[in-house]
Short mmCIF file of N, CA and C in Angstrom, two decimals:
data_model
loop_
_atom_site.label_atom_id
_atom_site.label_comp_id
_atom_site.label_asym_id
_atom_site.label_seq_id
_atom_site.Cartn_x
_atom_site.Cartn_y
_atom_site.Cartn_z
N UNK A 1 0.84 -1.18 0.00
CA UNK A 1 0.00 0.00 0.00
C UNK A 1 0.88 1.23 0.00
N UNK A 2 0.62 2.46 -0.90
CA UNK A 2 1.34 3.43 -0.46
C UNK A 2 0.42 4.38 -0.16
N UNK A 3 0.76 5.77 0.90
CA UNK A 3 -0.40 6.29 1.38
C UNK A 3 0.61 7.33 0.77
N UNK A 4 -0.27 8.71 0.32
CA UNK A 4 -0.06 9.35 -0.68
C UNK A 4 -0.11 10.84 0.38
N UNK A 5 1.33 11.98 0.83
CA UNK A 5 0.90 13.18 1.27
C UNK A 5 0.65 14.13 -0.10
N UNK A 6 -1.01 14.83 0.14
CA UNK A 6 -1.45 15.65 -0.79
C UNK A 6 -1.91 16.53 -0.01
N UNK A 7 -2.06 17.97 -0.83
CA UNK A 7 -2.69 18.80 -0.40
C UNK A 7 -3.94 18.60 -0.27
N UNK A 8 -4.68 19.73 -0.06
CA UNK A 8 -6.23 19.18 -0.30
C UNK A 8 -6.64 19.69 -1.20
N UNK A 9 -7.97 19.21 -2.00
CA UNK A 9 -8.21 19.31 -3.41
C UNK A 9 -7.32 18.50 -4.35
N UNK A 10 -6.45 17.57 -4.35
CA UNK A 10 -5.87 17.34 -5.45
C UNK A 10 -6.53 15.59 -5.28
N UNK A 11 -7.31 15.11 -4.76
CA UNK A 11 -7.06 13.72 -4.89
C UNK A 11 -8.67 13.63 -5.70
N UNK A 12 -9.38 14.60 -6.38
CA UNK A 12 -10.11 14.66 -7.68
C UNK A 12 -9.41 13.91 -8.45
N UNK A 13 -8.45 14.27 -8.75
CA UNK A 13 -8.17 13.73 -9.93
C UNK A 13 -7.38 12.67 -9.73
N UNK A 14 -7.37 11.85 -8.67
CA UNK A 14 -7.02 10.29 -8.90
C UNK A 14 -8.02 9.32 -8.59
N UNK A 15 -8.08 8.17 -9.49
CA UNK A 15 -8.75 7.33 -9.65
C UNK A 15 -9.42 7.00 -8.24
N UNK A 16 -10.46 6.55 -7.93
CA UNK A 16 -10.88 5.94 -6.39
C UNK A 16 -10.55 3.92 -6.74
N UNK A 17 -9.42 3.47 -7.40
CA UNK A 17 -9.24 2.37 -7.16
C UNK A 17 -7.60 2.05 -7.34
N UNK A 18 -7.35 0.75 -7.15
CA UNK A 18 -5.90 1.07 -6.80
C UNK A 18 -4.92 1.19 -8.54
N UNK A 19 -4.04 1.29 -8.42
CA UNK A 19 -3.27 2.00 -9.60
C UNK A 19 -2.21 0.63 -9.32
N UNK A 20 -1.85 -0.08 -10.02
CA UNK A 20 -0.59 -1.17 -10.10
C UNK A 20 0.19 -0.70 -10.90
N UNK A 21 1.71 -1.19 -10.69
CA UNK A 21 2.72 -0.87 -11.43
C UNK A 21 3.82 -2.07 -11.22
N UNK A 22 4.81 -2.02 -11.99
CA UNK A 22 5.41 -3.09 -12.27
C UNK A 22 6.98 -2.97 -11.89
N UNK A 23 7.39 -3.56 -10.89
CA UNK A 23 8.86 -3.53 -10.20
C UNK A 23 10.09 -4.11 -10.97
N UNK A 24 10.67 -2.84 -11.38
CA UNK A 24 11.91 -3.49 -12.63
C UNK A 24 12.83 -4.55 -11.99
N UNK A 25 13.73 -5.20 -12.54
CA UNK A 25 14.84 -5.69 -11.92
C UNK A 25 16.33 -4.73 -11.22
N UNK A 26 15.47 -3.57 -11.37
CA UNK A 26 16.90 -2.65 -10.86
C UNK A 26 15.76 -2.05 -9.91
N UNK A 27 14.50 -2.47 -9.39
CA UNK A 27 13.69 -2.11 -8.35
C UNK A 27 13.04 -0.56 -8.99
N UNK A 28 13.39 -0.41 -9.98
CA UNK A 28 12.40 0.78 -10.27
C UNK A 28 11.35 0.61 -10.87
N UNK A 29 10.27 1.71 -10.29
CA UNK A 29 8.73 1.80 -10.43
C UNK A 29 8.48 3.13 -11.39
N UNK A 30 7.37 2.74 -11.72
CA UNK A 30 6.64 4.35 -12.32
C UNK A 30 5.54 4.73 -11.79
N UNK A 31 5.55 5.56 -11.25
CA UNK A 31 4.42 6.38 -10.69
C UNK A 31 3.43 6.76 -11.36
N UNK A 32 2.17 6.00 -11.37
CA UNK A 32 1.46 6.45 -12.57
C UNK A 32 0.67 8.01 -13.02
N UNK A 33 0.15 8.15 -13.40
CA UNK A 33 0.47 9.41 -13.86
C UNK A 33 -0.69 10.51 -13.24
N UNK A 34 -2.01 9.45 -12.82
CA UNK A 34 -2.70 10.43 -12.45
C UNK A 34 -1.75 10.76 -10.59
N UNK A 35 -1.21 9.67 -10.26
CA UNK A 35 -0.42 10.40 -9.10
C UNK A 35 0.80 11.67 -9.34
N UNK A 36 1.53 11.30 -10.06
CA UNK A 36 2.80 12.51 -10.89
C UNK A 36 1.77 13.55 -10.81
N UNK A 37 0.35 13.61 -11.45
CA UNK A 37 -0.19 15.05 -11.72
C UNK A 37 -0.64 15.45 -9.95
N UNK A 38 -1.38 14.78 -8.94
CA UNK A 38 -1.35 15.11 -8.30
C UNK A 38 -1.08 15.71 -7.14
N UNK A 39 0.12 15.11 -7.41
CA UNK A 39 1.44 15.60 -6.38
C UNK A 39 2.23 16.30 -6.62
N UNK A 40 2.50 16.94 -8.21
CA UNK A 40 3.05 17.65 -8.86
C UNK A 40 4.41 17.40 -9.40
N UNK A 41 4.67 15.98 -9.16
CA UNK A 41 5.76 15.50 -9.79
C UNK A 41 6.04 15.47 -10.91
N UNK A 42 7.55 16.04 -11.69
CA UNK A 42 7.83 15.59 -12.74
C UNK A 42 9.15 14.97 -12.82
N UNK A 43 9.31 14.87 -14.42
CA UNK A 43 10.47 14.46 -14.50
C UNK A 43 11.90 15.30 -13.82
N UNK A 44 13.13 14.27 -13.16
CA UNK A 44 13.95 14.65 -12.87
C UNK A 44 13.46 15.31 -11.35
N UNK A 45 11.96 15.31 -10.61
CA UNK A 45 11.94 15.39 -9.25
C UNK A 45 12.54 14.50 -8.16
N UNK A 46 13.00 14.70 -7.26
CA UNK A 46 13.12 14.34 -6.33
C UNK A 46 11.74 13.56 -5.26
N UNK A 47 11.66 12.32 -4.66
CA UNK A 47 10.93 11.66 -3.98
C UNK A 47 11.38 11.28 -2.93
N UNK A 48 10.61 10.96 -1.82
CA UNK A 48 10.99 10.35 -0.81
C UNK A 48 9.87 9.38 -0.58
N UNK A 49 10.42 8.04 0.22
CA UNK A 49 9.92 7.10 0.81
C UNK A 49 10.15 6.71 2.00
N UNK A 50 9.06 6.71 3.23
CA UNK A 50 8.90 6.11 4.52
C UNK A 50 7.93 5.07 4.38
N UNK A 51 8.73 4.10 5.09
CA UNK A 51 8.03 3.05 5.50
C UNK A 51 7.28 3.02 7.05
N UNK A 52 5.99 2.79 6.89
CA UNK A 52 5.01 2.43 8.41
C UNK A 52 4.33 1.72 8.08
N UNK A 53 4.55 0.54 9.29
CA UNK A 53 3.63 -0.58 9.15
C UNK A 53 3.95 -1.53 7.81
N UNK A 54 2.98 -1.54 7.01
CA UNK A 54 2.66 -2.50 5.53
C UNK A 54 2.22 -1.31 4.65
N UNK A 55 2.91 -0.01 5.02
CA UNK A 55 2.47 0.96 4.01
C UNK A 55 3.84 1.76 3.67
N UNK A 56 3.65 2.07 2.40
CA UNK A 56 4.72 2.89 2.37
C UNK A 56 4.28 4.48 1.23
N UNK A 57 5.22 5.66 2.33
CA UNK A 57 4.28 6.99 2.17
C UNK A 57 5.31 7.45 0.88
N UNK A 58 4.84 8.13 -0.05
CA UNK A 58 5.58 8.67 -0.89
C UNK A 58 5.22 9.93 -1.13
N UNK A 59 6.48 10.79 -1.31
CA UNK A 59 5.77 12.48 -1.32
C UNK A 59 7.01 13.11 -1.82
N UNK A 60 6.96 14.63 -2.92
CA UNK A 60 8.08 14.88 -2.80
C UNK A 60 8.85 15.67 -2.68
N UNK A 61 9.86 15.69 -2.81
CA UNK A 61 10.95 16.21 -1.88
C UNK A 61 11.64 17.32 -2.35
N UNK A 62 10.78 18.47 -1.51
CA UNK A 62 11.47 20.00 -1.98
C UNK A 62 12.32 20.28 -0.90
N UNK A 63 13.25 20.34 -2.04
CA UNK A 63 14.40 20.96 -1.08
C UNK A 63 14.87 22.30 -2.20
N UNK A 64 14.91 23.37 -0.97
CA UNK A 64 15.12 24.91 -1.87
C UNK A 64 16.24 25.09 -0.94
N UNK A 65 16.85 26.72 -1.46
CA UNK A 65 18.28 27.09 -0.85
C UNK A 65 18.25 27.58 0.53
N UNK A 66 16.73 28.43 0.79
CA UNK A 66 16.32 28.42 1.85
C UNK A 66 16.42 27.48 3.28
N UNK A 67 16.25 25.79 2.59
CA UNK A 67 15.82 25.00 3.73
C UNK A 67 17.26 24.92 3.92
N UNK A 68 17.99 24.48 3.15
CA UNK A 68 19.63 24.20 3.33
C UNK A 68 20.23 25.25 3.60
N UNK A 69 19.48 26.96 3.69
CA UNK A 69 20.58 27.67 4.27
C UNK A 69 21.43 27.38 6.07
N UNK A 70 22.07 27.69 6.27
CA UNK A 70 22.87 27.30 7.37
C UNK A 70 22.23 25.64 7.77
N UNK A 71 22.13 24.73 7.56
CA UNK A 71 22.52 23.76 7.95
C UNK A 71 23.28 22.20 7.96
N UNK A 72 24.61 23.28 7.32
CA UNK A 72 25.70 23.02 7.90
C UNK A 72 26.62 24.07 8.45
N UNK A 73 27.16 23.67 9.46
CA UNK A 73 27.93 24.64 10.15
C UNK A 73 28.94 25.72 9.37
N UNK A 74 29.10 26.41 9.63
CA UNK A 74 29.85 27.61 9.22
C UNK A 74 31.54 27.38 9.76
N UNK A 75 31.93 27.33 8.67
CA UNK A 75 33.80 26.89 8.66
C UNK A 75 34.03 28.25 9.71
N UNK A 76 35.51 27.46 10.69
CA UNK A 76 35.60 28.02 11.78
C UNK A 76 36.71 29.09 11.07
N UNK A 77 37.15 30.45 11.83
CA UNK A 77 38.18 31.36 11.03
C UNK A 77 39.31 30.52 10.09
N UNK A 78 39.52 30.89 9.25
CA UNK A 78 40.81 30.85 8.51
C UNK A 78 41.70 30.66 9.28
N UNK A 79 43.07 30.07 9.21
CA UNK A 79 44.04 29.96 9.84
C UNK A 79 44.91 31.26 9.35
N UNK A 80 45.81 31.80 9.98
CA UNK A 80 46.46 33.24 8.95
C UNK A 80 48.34 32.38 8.76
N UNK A 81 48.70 33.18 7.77
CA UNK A 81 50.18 32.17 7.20
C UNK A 81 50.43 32.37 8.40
N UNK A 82 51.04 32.97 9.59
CA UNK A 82 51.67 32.76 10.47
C UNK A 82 51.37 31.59 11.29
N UNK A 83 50.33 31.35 11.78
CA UNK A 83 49.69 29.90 12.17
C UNK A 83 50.07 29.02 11.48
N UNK A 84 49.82 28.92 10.27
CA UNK A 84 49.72 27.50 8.87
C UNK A 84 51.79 27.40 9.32
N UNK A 85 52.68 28.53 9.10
CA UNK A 85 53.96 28.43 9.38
C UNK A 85 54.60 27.43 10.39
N UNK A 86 53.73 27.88 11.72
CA UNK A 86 54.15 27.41 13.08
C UNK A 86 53.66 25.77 13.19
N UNK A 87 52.33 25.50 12.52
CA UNK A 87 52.37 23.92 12.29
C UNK A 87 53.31 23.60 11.67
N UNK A 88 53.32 24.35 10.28
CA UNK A 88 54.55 23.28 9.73
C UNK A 88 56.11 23.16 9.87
N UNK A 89 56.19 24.18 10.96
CA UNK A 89 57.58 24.25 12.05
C UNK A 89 57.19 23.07 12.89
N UNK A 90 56.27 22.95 13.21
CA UNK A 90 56.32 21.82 14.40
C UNK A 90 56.37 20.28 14.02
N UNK A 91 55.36 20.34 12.65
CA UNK A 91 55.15 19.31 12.25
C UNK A 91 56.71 18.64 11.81
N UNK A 92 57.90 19.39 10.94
CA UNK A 92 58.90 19.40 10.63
C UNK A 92 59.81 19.15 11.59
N UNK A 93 59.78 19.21 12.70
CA UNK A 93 60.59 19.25 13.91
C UNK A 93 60.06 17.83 15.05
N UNK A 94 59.36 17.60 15.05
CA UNK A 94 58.55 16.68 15.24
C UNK A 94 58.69 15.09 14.42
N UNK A 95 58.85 15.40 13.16
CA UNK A 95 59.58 14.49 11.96
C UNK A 95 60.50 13.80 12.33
N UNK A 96 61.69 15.19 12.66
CA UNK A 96 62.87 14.98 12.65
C UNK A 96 63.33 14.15 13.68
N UNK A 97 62.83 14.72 15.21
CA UNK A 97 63.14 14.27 16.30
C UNK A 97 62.84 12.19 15.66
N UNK A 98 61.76 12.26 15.35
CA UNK A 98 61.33 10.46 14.51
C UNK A 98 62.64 9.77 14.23
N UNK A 99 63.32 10.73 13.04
CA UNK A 99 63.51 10.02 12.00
C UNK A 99 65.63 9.99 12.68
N UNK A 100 65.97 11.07 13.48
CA UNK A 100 67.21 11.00 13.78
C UNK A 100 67.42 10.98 15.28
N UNK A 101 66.76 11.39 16.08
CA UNK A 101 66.79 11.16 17.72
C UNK A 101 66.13 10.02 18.45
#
């Protein structure tokens, strides 16, 4: 079973019986079409699937620049050459002590 998130008003225009489709060998389906129109799917959209229970929900998946603004963290300051220097003084010295002391 898949249970379908729609707005309201859009489930006019899908059939009131069930819609079958046919599971490729690479597991892909086609969404038939009076669902694509209802949900506003097209080609090259994005979908998502949750599974509950013996049902599975399909709906899809807007993602704008908005939702992804800041979440991911914001890179911590720059290091300045004098810093980046003093690692690789240490790192170099550190080597050495390895490779001859």
């Amino acid at each position: 079973m898949i249970a379908l998130h729609m707005n309201a008003g859009t489930t006019s225009s899908i059939p009131n019986f069930p819609l079958a489709t046919v599971v490729t060998r690479k597991g892909q389906v086609t969404i038939p079409a009076p669902i694509r129109e209802a949900l506003g799917i097209k080609q090259g959209d994005s979908v998502t699937f949750q599974v509950e229970n013996d049902a599975v929900k399909l709906k899809p998946a807007h993602s704008t620049l908005a939702e992804g603004y800041q979440s991911i963290p914001a890179l911590k300051q720059p290091l300045s050459e004098r810093e980046i220097e003093e690692i690789v003084r240490d790192d170099r010295a550190e080597a050495y002590k390895k490779k001859w002391l």
